[in-house]
Short mmCIF file of C-alpha atoms in Angstrom, two decimals:
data_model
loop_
_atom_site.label_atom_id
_atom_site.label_comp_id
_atom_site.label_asym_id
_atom_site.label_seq_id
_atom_site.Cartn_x
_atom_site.Cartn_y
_atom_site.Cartn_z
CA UNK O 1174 44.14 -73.12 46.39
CA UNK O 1175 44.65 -70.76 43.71
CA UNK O 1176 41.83 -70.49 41.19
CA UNK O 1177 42.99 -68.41 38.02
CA UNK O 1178 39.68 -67.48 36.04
CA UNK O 1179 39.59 -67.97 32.45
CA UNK O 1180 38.04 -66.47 29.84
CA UNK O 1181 36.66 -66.55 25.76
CA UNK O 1182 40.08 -64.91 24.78
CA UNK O 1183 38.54 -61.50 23.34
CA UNK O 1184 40.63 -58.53 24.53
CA UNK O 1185 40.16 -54.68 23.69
CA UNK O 1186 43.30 -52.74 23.12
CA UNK O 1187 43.23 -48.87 23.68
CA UNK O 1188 46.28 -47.75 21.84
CA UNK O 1189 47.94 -44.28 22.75
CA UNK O 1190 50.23 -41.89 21.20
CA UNK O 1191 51.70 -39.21 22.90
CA UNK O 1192 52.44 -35.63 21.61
CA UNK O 1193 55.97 -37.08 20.74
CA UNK O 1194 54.98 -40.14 19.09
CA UNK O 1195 55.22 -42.50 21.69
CA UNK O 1196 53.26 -45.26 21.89
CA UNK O 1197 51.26 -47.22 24.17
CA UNK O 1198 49.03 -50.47 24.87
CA UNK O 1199 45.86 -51.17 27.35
CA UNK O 1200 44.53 -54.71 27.06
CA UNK O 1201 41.02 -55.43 29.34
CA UNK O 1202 39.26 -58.74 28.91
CA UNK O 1203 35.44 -58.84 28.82
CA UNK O 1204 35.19 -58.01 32.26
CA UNK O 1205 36.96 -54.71 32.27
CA UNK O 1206 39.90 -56.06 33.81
CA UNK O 1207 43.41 -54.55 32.65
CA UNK O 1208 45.01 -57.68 31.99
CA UNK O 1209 48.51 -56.33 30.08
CA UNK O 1210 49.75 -52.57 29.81
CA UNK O 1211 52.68 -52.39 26.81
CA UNK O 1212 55.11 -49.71 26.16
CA UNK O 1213 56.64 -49.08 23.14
CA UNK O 1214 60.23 -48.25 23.02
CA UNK O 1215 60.81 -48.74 18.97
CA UNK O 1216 59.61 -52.50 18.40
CA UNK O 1217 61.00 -53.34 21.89
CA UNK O 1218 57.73 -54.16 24.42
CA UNK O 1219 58.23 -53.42 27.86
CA UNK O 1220 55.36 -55.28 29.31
CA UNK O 1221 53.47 -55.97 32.56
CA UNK O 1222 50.64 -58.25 33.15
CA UNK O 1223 47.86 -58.71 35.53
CA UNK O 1224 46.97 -62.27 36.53
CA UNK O 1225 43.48 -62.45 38.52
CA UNK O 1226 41.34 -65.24 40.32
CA UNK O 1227 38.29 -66.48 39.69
CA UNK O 1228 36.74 -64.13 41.99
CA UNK O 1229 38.23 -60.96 39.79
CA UNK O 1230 40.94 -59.78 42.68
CA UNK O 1231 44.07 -59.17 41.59
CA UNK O 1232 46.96 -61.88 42.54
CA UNK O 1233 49.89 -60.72 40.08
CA UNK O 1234 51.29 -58.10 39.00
CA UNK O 1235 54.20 -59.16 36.63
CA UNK O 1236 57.28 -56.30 35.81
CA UNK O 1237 58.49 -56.04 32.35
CA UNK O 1238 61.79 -57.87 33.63
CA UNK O 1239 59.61 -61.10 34.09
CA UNK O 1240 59.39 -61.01 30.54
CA UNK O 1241 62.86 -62.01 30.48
CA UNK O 1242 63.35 -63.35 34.22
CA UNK O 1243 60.66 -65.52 35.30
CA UNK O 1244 61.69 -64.67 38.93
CA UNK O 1245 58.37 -64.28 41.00
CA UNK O 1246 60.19 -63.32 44.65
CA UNK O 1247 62.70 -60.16 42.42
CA UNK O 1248 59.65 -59.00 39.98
CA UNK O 1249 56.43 -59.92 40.78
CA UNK O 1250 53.15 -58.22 43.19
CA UNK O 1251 51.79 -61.50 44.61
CA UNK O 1252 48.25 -61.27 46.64
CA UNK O 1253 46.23 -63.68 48.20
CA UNK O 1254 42.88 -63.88 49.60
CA UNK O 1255 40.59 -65.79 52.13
CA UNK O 1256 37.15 -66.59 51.23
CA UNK O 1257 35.61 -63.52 52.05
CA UNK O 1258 38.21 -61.99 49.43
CA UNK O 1259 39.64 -60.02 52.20
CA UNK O 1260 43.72 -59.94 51.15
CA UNK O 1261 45.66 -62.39 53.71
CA UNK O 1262 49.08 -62.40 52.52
CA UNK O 1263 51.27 -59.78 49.94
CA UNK O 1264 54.62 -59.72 48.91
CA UNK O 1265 56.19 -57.01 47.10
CA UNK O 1266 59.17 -57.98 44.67
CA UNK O 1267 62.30 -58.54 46.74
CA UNK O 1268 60.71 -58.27 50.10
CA UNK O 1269 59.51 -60.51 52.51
CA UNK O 1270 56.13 -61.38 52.26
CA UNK O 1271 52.82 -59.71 54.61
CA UNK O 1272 50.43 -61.51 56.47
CA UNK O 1273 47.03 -60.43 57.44
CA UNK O 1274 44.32 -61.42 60.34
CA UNK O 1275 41.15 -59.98 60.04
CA UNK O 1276 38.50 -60.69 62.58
CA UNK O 1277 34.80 -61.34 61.81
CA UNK O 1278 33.96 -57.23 60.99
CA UNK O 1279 36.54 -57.50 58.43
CA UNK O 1280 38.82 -54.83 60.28
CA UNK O 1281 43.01 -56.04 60.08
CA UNK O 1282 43.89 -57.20 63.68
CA UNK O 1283 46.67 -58.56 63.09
CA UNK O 1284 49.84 -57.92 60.67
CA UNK O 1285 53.38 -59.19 60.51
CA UNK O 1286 56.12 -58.46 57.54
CA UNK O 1287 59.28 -60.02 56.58
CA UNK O 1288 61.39 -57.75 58.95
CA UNK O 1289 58.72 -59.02 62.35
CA UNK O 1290 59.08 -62.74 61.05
CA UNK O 1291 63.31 -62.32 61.00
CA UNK O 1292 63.16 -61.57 65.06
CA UNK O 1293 63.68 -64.69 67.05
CA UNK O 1294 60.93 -64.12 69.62
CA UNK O 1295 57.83 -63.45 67.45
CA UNK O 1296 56.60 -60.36 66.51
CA UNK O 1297 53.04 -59.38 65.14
CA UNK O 1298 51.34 -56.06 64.64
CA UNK O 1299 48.19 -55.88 66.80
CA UNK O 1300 45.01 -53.54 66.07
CA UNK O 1301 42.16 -52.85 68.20
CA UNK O 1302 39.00 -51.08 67.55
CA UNK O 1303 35.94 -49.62 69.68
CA UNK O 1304 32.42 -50.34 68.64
CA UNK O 1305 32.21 -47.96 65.53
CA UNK O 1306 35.59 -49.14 63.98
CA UNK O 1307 37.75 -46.76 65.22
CA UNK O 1308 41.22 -47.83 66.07
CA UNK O 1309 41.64 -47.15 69.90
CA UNK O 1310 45.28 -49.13 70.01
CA UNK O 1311 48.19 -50.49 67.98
CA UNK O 1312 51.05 -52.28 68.99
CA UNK O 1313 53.14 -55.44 69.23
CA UNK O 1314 52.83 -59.15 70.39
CA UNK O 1315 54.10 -62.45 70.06
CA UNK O 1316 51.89 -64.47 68.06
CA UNK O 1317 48.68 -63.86 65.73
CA UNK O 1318 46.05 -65.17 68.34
CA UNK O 1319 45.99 -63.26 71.36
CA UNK O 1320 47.96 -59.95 72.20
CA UNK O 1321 50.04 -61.71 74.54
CA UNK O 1322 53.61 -59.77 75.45
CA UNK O 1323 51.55 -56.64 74.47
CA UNK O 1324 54.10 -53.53 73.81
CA UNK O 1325 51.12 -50.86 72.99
CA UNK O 1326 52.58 -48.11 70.29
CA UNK O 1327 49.87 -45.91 70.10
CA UNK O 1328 46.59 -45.80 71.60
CA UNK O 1329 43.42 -42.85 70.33
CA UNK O 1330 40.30 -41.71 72.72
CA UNK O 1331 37.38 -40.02 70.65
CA UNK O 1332 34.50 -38.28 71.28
CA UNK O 1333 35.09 -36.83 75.24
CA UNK O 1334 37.57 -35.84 77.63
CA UNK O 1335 37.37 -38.48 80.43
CA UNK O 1336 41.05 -39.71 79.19
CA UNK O 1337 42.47 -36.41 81.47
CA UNK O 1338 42.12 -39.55 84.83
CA UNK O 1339 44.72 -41.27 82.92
CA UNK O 1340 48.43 -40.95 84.03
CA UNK O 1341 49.86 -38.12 81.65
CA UNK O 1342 46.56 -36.95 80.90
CA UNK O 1343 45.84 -35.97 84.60
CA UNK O 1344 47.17 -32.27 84.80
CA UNK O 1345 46.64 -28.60 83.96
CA UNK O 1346 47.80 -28.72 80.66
CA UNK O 1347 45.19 -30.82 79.45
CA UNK O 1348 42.15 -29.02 80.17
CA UNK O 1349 38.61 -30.17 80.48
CA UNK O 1350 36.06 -29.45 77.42
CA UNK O 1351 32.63 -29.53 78.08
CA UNK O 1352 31.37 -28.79 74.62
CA UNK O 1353 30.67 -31.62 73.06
CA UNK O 1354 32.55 -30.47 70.13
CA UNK O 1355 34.58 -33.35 70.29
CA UNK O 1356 32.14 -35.79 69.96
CA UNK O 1357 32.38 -38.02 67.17
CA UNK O 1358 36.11 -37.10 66.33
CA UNK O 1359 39.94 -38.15 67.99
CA UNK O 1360 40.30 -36.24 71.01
CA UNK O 1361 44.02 -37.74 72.54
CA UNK O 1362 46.51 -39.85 71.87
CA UNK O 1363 49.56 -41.49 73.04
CA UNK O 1364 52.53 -42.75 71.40
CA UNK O 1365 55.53 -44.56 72.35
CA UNK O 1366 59.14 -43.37 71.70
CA UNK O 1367 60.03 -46.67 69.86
CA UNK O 1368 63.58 -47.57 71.61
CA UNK O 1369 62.67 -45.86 75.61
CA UNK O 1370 60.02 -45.60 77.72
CA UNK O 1371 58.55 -42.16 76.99
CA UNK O 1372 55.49 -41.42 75.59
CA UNK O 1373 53.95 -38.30 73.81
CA UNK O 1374 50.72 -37.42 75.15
CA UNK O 1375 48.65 -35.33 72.22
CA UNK O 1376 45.00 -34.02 73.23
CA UNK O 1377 42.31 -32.59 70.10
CA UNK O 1378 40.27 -29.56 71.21
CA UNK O 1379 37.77 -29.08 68.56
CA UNK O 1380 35.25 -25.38 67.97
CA UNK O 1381 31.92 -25.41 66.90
CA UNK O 1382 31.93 -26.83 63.26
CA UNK O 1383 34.43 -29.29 64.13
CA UNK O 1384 37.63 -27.73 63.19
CA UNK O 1385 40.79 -28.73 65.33
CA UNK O 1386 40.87 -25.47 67.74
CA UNK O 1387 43.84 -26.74 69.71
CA UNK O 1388 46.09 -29.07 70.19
CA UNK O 1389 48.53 -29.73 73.72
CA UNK O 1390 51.03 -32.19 73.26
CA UNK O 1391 53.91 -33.02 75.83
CA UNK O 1392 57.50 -32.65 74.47
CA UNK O 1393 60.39 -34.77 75.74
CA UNK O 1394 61.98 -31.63 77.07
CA UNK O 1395 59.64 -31.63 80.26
CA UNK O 1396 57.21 -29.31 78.79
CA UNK O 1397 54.50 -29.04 76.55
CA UNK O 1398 53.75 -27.51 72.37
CA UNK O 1399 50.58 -26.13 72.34
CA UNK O 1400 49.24 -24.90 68.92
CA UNK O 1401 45.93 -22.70 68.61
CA UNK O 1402 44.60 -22.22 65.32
CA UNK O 1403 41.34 -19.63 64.66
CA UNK O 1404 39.75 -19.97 61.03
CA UNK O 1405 38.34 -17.78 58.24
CA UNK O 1406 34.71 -18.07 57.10
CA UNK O 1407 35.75 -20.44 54.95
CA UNK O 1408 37.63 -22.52 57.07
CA UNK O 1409 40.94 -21.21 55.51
CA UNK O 1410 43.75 -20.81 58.66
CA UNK O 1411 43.47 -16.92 59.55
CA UNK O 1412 46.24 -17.45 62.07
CA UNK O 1413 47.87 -19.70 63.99
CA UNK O 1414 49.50 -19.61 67.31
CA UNK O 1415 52.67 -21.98 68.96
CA UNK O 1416 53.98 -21.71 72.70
CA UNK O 1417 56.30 -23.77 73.82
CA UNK O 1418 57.36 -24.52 77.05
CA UNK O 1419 60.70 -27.08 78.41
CA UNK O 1420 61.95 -27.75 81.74
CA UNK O 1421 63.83 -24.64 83.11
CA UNK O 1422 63.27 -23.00 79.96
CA UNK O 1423 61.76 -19.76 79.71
CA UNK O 1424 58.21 -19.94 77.61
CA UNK O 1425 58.19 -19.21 73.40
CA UNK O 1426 55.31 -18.04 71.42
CA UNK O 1427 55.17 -17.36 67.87
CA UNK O 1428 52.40 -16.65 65.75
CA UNK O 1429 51.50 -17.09 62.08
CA UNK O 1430 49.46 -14.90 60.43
CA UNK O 1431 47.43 -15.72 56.98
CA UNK O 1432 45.78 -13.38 54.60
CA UNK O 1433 43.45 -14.42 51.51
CA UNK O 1434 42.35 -12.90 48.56
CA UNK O 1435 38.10 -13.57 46.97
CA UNK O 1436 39.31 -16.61 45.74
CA UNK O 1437 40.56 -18.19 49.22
CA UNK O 1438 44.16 -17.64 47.57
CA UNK O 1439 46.90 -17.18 50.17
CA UNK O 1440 48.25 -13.73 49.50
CA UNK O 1441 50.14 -13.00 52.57
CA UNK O 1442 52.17 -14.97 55.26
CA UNK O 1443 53.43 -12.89 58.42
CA UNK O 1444 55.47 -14.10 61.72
CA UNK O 1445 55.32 -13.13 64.85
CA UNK O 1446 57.98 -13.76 67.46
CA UNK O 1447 58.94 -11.81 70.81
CA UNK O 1448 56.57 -8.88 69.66
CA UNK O 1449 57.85 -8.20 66.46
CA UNK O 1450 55.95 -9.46 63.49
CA UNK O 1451 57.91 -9.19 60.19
CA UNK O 1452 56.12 -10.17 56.73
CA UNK O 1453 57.74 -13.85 55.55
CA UNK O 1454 56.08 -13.71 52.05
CA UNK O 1455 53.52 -11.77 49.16
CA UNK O 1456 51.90 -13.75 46.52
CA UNK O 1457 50.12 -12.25 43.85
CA UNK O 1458 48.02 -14.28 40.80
CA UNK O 1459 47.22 -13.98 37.49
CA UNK O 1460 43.61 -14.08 36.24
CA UNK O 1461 43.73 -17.79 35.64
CA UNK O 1462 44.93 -18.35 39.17
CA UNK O 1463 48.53 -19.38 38.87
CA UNK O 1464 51.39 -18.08 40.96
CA UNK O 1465 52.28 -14.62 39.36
CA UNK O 1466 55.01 -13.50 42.02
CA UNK O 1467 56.09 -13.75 45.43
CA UNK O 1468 57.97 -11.42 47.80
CA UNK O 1469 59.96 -12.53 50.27
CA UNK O 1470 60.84 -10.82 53.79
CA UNK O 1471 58.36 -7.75 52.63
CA UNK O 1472 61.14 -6.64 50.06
CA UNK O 1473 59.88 -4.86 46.28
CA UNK O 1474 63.70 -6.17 45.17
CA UNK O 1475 63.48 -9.48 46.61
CA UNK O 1476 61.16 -10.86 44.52
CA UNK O 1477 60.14 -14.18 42.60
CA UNK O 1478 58.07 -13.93 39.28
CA UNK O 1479 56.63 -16.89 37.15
CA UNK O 1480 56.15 -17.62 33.92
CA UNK O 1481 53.92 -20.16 32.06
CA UNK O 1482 52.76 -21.04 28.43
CA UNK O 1483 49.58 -21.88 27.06
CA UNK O 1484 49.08 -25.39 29.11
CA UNK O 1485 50.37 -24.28 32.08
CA UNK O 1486 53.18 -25.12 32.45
CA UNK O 1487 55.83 -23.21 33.71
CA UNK O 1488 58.39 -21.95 31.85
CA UNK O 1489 60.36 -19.40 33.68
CA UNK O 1490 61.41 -18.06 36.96
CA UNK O 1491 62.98 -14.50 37.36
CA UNK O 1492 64.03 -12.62 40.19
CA UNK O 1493 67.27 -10.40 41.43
CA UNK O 1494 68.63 -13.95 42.75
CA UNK O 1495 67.76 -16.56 40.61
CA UNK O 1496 66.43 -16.80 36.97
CA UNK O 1497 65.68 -19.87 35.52
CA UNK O 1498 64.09 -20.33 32.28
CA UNK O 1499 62.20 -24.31 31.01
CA UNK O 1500 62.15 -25.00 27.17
CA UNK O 1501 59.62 -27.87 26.26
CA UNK O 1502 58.52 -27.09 22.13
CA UNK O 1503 61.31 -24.47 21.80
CA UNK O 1504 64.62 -23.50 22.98
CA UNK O 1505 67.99 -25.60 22.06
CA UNK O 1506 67.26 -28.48 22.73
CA UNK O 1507 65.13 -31.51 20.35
CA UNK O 1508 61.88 -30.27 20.98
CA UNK O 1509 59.52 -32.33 23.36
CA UNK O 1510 55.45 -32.09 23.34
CA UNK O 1511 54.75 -33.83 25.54
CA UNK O 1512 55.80 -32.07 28.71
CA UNK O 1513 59.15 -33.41 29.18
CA UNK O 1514 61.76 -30.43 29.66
CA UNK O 1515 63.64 -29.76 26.17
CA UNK O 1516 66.14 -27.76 27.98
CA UNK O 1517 66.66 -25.28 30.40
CA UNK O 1518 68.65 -22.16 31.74
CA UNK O 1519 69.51 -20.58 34.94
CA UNK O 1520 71.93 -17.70 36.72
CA UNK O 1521 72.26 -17.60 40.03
CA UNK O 1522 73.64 -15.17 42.46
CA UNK O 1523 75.58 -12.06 41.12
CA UNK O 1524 77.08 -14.23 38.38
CA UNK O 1525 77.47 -12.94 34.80
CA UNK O 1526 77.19 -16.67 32.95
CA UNK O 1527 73.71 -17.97 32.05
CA UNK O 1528 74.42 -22.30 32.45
CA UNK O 1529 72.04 -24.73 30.62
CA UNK O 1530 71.55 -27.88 30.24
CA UNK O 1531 69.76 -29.78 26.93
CA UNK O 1532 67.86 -33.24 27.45
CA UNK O 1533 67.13 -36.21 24.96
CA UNK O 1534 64.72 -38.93 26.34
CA UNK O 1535 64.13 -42.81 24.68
CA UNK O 1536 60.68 -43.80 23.92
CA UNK O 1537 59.75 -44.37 27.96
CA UNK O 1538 60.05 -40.72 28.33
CA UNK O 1539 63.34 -41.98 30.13
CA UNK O 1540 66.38 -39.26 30.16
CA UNK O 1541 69.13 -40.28 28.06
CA UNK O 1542 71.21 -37.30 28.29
CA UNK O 1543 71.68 -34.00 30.46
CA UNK O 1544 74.24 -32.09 28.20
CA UNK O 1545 75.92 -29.48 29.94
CA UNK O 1546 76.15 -25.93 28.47
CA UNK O 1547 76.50 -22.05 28.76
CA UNK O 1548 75.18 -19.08 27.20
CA UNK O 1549 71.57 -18.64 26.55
CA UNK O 1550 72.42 -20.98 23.20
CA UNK O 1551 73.93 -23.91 25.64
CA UNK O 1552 76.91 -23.79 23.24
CA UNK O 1553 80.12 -22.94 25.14
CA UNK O 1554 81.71 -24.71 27.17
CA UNK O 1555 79.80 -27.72 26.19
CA UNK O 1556 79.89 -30.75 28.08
CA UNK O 1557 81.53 -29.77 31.27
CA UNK O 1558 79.25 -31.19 33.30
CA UNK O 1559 77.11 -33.37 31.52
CA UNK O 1560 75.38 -36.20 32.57
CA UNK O 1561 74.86 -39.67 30.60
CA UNK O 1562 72.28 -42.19 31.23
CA UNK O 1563 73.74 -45.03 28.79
CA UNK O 1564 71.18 -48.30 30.29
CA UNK O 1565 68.15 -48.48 31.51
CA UNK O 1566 66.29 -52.07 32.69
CA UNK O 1567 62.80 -53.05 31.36
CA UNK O 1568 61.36 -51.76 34.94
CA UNK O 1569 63.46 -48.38 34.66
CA UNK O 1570 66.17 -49.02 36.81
CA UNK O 1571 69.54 -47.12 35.72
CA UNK O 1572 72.32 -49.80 34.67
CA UNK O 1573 75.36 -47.54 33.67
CA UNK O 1574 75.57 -43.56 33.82
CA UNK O 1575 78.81 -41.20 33.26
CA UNK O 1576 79.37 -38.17 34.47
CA UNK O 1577 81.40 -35.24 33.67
CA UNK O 1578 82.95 -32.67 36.14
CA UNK O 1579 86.23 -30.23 36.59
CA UNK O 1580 89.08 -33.01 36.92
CA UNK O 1581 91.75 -30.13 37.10
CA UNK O 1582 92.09 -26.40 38.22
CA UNK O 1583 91.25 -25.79 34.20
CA UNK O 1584 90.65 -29.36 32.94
CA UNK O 1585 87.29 -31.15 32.35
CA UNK O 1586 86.39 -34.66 31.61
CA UNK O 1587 84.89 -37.71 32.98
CA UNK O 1588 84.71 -38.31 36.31
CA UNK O 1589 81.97 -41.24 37.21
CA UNK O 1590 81.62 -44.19 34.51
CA UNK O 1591 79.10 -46.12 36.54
CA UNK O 1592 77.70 -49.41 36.54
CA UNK O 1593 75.06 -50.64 38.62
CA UNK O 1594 74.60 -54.09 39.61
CA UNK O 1595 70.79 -55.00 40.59
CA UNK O 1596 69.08 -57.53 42.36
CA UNK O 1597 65.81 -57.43 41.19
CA UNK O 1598 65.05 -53.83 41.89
CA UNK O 1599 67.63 -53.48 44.87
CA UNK O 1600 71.04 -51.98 43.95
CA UNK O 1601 73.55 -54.37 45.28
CA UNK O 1602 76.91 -52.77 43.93
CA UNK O 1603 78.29 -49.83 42.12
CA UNK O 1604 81.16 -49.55 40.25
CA UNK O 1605 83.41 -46.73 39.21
CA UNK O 1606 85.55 -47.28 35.67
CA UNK O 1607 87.34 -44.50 36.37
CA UNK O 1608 90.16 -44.38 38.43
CA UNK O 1609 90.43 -40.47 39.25
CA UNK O 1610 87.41 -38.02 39.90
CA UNK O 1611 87.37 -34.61 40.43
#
């Protein structure tokens, strides 16, 4: 039975205001519970509640469109809880609901959702654990009591090597490690191809500070992917190594190769296949450590620089291929503080024509409008390809958006007059106004 705790009625409210005047609501009762968040879009409240028990966990989670729809299955979080407020059953809005089984060390061994419960014959999620928690298998049965028509999905060794007696284990390819770097930490593991009868067989080979050295892992070509991996000081990856092997195939190795600047920055990234090694990319910083460039393919005219204001964030990209160029206080568009994009520019390729586009936004920080433009103004050509967002939900779903586009070798218009029916949060239906597109 469902307890809901009560209490004196005092709430504090934090109230925030964003760089662009938008407003916001926290509500937490006495026990520092957020019990409602509001958003302001003018006087309209888009609001969401939290609804607790008597033992403070959380049992509801209420969407702004309950406001207006009491419909718990379409727009609530629903949780409940046994009495060792361990969660037992969930249900997300328009799903099926989740049930949980935990056993008496409070570890899930058992889990079915709404898709399991549909099947005629039963279906349940099984865990199983080894003596220090660690799941050791997973996999399907028929009921929530014993593991009874058991399909295993996956099942994990730790700590040594004695899994190589197992069938798929028991060859070359899964050498022996005598270390003892392994100990405490996933060693193999085997997974099922859901739908067949193969599995994957992945062993862990671990060096002396207990950094994955190696792994092997059989492929479903008849051959094996084994990647070696040696480290910096810092345990950065200096390079790292891929052969792959496949039934009548003759054997590929590649090699990556990493280099770092003082700061553990990545300032190089090299490739090596079939002998030749060829440089894939150059990164270079600024003082504050942000992305100042990258060169691709080892090429001074391929390159990418960046650009970024005050806060951070970026605000341009230039290079021989692309230049792109983010407005957020300034450029054409209404100016935005809050970091919401204003506008923004771009030319690709060898084209001449710089193409923009200018963005409005409601009081959600929702986009309204992507107005379509060229020149480094946005000006001509206006509209061509412009984008309107003219609905939004009270949970943020998109109700009706138009689109523009070429309708003719020289013509323009509208193409897309959308509509979007929901239910709940599910899109159920889409319909086109307009009869012609491009």
């Amino acid at each position: 039975m469902l307890s809901i705790r009560n209490f004196s009625g005092q709430l504090s409210v934090i109230k925030t205001t964003d760089e662009d005047l938008n407003v916001s609501y926290t509500f937490t009762d006495e026990m520092g519970h957020v019990v409602l968040t509001r958003q302001m879009k003018g006087s309209e409240t888009h609001d969401t509640y939290y609804v607790y028990d008597d033992k403070s966990n959380l049992c509801f989670v209420l969407q702004p469109m309950y406001q207006s729809s009491a419909n718990l299955d379409l727009y609530a979080f629903q949780y409940k809880y046994d009495g060792r407020n361990r969660c037992i059953w969930k249900k997300l809005p328009g799903a099926g609901y989740m049930e949980m089984v935990y056993d008496n060390a409070d570890r899930l061994v058992f889990s079915q959702d709404g898709n399991q419960r549909a099947l005629t014959s039963g279906n349940w999620t099984y865990y199983k654990y080894d003596g220090l928690n660690r799941l050791t298998e997973q996999g399907t049965c028929t009921n929530k009591v014993t593991t009874s028509g058991t399909n295993v999905l996956v099942q994990h060794f730790y700590d040594s090597y004695a899994f190589r007696s197992q069938a798929g284990f028991n060859n070359s390819n899964f050498p022996d490690d005598a270390s003892g770097n392994g100990k405490g930490a996933l060693t193999a593991s085997v997974a099922t191809v859901l739908g067949s009868s193969n599995k994957i067989y992945t062993a862990y080979y671990y060096d002396i500070k207990g950094r994955v050295a190696k792994t092997v892992q059989s492929n479903l070509l008849g051959g094996y992917d084994v990647t070696a991996t040696i480290y910096t000081f810092t345990d950065k990856p200096a390079t790292v190594t891929h052969t792959h092997t496949a039934s009548g195939k003759p054997t590929r190795t590649e090699m990556y190769t990493y280099s770092y600047n003082h700061a553990d920055r990545l300032l190089k990234v090299e490739h090596t296949l079939g002998g030749t090694k060829i440089t894939l990319a150059d990164y270079a910083y600024d003082n504050l450590g942000r992305l100042q460039s990258k060169s691709l393919h080892g090429s001074a005219t391929n390159k990418l620089t960046y650009a970024y204001n005050v806060r951070g964030w970026l605000t341009g990209i230039s290079g021989s291929k692309f230049t792109q160029n983010l407005y957020y206080n300034n450029g054409n568009g209404t100016a935005k503080y809050n970091g919401s994009i204003s506008s923004m520019t771009w030319k690709a390729g060898n084209e001449s024509t710089v193409r923009g586009y200018k963005f409005t936004y409601d009081g959600l920080d929702r986009m309204l409008n992507a107005t379509y433009g060229e020149t480094a103004d946005i000006s001509t050509n206006a509209n061509r390809f412009s984008e309107n967002v003219t609905g939004y939900d009270k949970n943020g779903n998109i109700k009706t958006l138009q689109r523009y586009g070429q309708t003719a070798a020289s013509g323009y218009g509208l193409i897309d007059n959308l509509t979007f029916t929901l239910g709940g949060n599910q899109l159920t239906r889409v319909d086109d106004a307009v009869a012609t597109s491009a």
